[in-house]
mmCIF file of C-alpha atoms in Angstrom:
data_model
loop_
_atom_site.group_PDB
_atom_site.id
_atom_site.type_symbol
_atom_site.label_atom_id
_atom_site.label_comp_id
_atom_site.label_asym_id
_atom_site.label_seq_id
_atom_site.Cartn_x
_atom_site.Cartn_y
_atom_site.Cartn_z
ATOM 1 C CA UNK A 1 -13.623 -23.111 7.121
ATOM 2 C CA UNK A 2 -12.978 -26.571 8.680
ATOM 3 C CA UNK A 3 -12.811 -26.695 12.347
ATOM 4 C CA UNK A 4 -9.498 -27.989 12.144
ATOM 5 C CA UNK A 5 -8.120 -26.013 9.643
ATOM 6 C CA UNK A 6 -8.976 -22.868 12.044
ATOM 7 C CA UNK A 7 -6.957 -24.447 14.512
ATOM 8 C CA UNK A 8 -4.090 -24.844 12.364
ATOM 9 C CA UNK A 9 -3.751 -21.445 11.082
ATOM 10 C CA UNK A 10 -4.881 -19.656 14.237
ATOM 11 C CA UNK A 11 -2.221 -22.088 15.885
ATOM 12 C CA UNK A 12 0.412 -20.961 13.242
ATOM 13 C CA UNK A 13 -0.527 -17.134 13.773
ATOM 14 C CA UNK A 14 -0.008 -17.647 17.179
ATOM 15 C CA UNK A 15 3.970 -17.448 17.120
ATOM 16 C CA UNK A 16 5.488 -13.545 17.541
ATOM 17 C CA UNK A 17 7.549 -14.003 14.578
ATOM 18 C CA UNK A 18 5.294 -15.517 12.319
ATOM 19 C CA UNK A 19 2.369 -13.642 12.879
ATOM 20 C CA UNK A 20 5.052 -10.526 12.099
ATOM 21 C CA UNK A 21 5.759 -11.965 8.546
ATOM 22 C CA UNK A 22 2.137 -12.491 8.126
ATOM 23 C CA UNK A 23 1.243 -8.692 8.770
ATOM 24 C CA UNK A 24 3.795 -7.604 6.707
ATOM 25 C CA UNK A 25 2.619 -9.743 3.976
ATOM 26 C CA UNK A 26 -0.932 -8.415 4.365
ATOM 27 C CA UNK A 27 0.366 -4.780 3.923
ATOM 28 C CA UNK A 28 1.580 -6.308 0.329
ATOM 29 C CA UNK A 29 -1.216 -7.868 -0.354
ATOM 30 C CA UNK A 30 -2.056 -9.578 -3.143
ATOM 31 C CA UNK A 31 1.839 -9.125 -4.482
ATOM 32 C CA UNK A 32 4.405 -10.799 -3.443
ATOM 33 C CA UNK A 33 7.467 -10.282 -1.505
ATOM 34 C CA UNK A 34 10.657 -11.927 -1.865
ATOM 35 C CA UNK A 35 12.664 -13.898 1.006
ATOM 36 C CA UNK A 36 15.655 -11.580 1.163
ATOM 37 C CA UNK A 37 13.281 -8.570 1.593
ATOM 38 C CA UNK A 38 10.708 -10.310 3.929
ATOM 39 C CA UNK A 39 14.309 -11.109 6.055
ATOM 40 C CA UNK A 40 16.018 -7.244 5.688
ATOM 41 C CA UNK A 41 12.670 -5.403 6.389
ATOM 42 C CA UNK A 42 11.716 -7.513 9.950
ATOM 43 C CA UNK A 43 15.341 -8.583 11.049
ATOM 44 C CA UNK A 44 15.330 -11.893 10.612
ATOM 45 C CA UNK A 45 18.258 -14.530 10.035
ATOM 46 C CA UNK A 46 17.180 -16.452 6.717
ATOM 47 C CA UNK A 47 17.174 -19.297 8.135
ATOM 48 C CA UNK A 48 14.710 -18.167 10.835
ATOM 49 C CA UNK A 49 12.632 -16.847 8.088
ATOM 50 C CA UNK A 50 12.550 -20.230 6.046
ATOM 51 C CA UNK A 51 10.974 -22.047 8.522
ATOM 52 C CA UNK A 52 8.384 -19.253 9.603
ATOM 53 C CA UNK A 53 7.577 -19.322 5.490
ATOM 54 C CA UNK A 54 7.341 -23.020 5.552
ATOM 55 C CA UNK A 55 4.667 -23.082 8.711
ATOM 56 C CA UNK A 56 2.392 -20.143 7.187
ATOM 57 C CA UNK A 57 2.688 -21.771 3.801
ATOM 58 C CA UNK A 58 1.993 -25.738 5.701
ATOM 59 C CA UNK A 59 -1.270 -23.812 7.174
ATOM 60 C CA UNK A 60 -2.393 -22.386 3.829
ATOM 61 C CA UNK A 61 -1.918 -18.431 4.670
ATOM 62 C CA UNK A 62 1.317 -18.183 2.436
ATOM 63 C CA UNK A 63 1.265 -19.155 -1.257
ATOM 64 C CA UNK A 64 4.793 -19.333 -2.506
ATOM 65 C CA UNK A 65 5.353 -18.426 -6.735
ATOM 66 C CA UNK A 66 8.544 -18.656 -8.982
ATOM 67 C CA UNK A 67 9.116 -15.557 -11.482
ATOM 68 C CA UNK A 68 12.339 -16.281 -12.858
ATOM 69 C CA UNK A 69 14.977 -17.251 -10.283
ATOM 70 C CA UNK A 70 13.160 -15.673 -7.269
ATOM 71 C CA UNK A 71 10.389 -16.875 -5.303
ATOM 72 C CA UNK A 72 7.313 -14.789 -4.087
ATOM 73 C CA UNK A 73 5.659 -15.205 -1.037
ATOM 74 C CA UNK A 74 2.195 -13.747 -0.776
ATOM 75 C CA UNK A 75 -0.813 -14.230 1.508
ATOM 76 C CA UNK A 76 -3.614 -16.515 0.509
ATOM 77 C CA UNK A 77 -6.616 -13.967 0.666
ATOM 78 C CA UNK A 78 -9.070 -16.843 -0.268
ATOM 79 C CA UNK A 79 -7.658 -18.994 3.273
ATOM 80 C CA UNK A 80 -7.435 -15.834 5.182
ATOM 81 C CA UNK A 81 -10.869 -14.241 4.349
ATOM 82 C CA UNK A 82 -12.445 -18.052 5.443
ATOM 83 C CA UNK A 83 -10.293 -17.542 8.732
ATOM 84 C CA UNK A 84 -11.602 -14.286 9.622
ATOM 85 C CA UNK A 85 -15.039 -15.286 8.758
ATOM 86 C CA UNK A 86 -14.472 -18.502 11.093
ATOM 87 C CA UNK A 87 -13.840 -16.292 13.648
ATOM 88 C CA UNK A 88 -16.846 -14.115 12.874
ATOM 89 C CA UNK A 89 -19.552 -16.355 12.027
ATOM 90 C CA UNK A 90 -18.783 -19.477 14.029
ATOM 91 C CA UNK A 91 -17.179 -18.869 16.931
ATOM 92 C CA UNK A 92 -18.813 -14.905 17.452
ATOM 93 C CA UNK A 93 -22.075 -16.639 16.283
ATOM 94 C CA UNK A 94 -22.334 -13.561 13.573
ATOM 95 C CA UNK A 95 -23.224 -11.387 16.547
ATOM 96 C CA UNK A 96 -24.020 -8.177 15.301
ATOM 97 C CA UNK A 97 -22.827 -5.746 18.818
ATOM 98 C CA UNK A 98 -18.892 -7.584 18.036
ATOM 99 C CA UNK A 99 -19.277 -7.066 14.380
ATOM 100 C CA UNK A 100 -20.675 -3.804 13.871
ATOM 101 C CA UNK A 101 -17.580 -1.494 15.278
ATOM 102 C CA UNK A 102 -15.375 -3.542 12.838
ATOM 103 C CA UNK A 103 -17.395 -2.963 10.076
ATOM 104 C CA UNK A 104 -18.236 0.687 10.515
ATOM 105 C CA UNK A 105 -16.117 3.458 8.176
ATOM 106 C CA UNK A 106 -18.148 6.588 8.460
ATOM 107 C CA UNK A 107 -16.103 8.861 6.419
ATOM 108 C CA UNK A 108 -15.874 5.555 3.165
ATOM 109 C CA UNK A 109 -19.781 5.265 3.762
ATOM 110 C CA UNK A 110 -20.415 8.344 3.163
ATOM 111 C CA UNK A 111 -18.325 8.799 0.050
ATOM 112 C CA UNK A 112 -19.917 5.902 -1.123
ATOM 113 C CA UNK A 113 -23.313 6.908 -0.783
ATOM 114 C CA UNK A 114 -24.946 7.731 -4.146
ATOM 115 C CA UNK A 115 -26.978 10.554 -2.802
ATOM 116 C CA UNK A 116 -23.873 12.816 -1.746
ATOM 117 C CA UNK A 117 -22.829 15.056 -4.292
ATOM 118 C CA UNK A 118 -19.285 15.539 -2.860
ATOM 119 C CA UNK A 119 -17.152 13.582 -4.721
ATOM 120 C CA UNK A 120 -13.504 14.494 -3.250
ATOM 121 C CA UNK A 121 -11.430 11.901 -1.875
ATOM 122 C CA UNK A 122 -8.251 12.477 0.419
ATOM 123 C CA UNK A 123 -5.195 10.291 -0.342
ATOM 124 C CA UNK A 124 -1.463 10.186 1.129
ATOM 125 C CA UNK A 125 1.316 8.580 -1.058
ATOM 126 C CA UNK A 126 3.237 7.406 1.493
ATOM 127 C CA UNK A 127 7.347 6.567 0.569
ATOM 128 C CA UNK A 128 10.816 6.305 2.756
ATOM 129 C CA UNK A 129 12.518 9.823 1.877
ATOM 130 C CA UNK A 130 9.550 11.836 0.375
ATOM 131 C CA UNK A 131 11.967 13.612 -1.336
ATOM 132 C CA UNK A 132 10.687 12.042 -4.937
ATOM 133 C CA UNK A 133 8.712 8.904 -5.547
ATOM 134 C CA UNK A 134 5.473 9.977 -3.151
ATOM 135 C CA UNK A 135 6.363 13.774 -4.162
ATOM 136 C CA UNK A 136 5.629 12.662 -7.803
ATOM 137 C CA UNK A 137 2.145 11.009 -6.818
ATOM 138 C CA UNK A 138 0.961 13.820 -4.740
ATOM 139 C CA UNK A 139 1.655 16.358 -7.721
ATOM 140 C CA UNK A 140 0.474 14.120 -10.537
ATOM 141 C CA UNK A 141 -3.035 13.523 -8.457
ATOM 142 C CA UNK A 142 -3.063 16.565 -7.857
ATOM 143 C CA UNK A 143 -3.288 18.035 -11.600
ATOM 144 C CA UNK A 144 -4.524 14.951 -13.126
ATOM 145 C CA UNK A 145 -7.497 14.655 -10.705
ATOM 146 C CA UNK A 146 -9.885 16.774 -12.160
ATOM 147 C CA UNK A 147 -10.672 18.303 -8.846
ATOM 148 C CA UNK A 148 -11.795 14.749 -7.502
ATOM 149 C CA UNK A 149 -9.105 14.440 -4.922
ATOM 150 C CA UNK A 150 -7.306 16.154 -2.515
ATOM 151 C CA UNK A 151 -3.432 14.888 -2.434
ATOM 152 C CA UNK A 152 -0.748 14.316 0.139
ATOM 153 C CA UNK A 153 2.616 13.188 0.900
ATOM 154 C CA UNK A 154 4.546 11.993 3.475
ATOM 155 C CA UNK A 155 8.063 9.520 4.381
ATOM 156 C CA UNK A 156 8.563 7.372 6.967
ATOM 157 C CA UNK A 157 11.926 8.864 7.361
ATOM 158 C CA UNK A 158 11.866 12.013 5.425
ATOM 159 C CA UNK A 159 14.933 14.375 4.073
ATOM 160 C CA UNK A 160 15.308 17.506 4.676
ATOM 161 C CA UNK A 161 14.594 18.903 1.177
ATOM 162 C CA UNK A 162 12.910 17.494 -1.948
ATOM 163 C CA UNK A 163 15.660 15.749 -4.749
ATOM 164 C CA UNK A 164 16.811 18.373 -7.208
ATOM 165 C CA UNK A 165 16.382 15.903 -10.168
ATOM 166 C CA UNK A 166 12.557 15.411 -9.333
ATOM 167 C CA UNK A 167 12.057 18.908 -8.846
ATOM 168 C CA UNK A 168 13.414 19.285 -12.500
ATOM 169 C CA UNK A 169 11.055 16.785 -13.536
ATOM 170 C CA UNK A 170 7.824 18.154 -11.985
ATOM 171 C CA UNK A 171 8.705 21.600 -13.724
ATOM 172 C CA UNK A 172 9.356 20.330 -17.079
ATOM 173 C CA UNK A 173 5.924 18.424 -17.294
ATOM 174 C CA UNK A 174 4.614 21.350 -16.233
ATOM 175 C CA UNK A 175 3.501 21.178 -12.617
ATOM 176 C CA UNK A 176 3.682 23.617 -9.745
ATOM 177 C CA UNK A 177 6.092 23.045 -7.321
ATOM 178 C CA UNK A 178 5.208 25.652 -5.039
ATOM 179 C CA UNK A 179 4.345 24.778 -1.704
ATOM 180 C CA UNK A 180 5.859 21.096 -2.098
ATOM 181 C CA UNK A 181 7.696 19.890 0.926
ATOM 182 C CA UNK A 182 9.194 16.549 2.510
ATOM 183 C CA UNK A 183 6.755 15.641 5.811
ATOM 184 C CA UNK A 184 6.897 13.208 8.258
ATOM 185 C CA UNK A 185 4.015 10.558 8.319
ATOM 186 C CA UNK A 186 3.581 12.248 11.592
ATOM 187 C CA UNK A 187 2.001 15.258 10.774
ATOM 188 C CA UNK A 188 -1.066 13.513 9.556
ATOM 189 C CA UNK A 189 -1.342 10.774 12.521
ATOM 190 C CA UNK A 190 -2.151 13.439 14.801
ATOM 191 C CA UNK A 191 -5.430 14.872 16.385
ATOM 192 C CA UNK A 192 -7.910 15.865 13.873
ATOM 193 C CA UNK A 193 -5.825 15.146 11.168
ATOM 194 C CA UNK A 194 -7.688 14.440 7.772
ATOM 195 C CA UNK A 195 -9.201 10.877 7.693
ATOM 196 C CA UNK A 196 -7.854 9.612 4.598
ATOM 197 C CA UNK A 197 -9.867 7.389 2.010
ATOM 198 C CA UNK A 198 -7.025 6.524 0.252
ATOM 199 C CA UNK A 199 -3.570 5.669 1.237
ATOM 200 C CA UNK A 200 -0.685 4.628 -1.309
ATOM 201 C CA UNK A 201 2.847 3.075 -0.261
ATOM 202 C CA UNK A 202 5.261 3.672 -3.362
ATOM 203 C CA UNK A 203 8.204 1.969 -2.245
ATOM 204 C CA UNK A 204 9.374 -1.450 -0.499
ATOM 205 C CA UNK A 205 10.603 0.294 2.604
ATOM 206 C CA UNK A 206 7.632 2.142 3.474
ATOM 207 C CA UNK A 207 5.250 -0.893 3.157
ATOM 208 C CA UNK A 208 7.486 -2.924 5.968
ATOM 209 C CA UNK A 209 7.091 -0.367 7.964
ATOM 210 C CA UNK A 210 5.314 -0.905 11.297
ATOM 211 C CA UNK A 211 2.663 1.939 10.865
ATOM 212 C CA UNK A 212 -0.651 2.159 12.855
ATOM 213 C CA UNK A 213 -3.817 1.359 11.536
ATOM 214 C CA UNK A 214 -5.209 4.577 9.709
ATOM 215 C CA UNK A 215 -8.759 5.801 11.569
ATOM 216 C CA UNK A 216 -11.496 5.495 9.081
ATOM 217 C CA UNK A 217 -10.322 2.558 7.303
ATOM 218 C CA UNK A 218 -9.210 3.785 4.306
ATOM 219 C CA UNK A 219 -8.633 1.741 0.995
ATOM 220 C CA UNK A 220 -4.766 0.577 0.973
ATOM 221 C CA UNK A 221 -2.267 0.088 -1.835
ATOM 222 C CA UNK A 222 0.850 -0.543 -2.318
ATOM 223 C CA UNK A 223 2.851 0.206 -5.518
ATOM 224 C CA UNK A 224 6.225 0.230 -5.148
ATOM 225 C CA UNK A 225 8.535 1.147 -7.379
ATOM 226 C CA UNK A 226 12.592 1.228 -6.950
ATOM 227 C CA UNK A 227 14.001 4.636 -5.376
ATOM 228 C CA UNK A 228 15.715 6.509 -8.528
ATOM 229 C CA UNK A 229 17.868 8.835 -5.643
ATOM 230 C CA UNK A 230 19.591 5.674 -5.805
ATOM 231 C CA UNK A 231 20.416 5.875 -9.451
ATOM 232 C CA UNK A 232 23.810 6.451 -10.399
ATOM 233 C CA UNK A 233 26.134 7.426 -13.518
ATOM 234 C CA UNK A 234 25.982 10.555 -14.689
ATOM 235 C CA UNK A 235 23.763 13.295 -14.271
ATOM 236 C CA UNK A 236 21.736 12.534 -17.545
ATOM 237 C CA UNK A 237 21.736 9.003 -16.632
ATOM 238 C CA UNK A 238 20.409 9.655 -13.296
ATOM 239 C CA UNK A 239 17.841 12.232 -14.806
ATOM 240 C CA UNK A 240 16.403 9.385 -16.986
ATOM 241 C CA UNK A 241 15.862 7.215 -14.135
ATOM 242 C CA UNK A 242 14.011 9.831 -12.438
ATOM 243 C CA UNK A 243 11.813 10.519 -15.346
ATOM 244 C CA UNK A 244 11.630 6.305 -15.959
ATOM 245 C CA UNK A 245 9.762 7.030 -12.431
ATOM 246 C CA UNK A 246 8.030 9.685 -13.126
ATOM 247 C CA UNK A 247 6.348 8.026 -16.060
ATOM 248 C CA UNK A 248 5.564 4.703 -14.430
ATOM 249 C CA UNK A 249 3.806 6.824 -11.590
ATOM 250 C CA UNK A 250 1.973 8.509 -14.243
ATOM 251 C CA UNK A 251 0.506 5.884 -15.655
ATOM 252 C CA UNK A 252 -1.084 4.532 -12.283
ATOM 253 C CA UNK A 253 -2.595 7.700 -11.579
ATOM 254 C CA UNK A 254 -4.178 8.227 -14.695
ATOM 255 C CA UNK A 255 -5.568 4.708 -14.618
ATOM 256 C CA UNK A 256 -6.638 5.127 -11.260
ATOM 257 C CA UNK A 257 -8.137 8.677 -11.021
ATOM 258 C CA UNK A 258 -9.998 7.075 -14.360
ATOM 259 C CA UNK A 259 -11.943 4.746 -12.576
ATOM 260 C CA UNK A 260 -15.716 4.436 -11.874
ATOM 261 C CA UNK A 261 -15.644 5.545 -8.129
ATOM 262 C CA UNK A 262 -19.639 6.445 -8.278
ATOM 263 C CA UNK A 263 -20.174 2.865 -9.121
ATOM 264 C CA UNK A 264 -17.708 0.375 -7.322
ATOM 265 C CA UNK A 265 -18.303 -1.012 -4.263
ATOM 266 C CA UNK A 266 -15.788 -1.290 -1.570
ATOM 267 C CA UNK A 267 -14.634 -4.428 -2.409
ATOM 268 C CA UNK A 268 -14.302 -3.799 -5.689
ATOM 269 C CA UNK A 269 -12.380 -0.782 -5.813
ATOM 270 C CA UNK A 270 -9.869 -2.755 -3.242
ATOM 271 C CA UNK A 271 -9.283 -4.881 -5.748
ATOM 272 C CA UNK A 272 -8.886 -2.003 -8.715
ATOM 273 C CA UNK A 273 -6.078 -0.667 -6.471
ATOM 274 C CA UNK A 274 -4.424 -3.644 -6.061
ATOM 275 C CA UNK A 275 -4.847 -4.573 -10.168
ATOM 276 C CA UNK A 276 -2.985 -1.203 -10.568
ATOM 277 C CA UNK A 277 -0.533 -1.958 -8.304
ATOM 278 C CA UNK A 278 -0.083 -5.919 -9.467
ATOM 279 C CA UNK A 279 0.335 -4.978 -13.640
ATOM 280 C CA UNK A 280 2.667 -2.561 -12.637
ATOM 281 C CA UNK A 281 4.498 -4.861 -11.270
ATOM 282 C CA UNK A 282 4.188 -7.624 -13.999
ATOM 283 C CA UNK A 283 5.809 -4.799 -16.026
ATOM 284 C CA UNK A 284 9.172 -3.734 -14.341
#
């Protein structure tokens, strides 16, 4: 990247509230987000927002798209990857003692080694109420799986007890509900808690949520999909959004738990998870 460039976006990123719509961009990444969201999840007065949009997207780190009558904004991965590597390779002269602790993931090294025979991965679908949407994806990973992954749920603000409707759902497409529960995203951020490879947002809310960094630097996703607890109408109506749900989430499990883990690299199954996420998407 261009000296000046650098300066530009690092000068841009240098702002509290920009670099906040930045991060919560990158925890989309690569789909969009639109204004009215980007404003509700961080606090932000619109017009606050539009001008914090209009420097990120001036610098190059925000690519704005029109689908329909809304506009997306989404980070430029291609200007952001030639910041970091700026950073890296210029200015830290590619040292190798800076570099090395950032690049180290001991537990995704080792699952990607081709000589372990192991093959389980750990993987928290992560949602607001974990009453439904991330109670779904931990079942359906669960018995879809074929034994190659051990699943979890958890909410960012969690109910007390799981939906009734989903409940119905997971028992009439056969799945055991035993032992399913509503957790806080607490209970695996503590000491010795399982290092995950895999974790999954599956709604807007839990995205923008300021979360720590997960140890072991596990592949990230987000595939959100609108909260059916909100449905309303009758009870059959709401029961068909809650299946609508359960069906989408379905689909992105099979596709994912189908693909070729044994020979993707890192990089590549990032971007698998994100293709999931992104035609999904496309779709609603």
């Amino acid at each position: 990247m261009e000296q000046n460039r650098a300066i530009h976006a690092f000068a841009t990123l240098g702002h509290p509230g920009r670099m906040a719509v930045f991060r919560l961009l990158m925890r989309f990444a690569p789909q969009g987000v639109r204004p009215t969201e980007i404003a509700e999840a961080l606090g932000l007065k619109q017009n606050t927002l539009s001008h914090h949009l209009a420097d990120l997207a001036a610098s190059g780190l925000v690519q704005v798209t029109r689908v329909g009558r809304s506009l997306y904004y989404a980070v430029d991965l291609d200007t952001t990857e030639g910041l970091i590597g700026y950073l890296a390779l210029d200015v830290g002269r590619a040292r190798p003692d800076l570099l090395a602790p950032l690049l180290s993931a001991p537990k995704d090294t080792a699952h990607m080694d081709r000589t372990i025979p192991d093959t389980d991965f750990d993987v928290l679908f992560i949602c607001s109420g974990n009453s439904a949407r991330s109670i779904f994806a931990e079942a359906l990973l669960r018995d879809l799986g074929k034994g190659k992954f051990q699943a979890f749920s958890a909410g960012t603000r969690p109910n007390t007890e799981l939906n009734p409707f989903a409940l119905e759902i997971l028992k009439r497409n056969g799945h055991d509900i035993t032992g399913l529960r509503s957790k806080h995203l607490s209970e695996f951020q503590q000491p010795g808690s399982i290092v995950m490879d895999f974790v999954f947002t599956v709604c807007d809310t839990a995205a923008a949520e300021e979360c720590p960094p997960w140890p072991g630097q596990p592949i990230t996703g987000h595939w959100g999909l609108p909260d059916p607890v909100k449905a309303t109408g009758t009870d059959a109506e709401k029961a068909l959004v809650f299946a609508q749900t359960y069906a989408a989430l379905r689909r992105r499990i099979m596709t994912f738990v189908e693909l070729p883990f044994e020979s993707l690299s890192r990089m590549s199954l990032q971007s698998r998870v994100d293709a999931i996420g992104s035609d999904a998407q496309a779709k609603a």
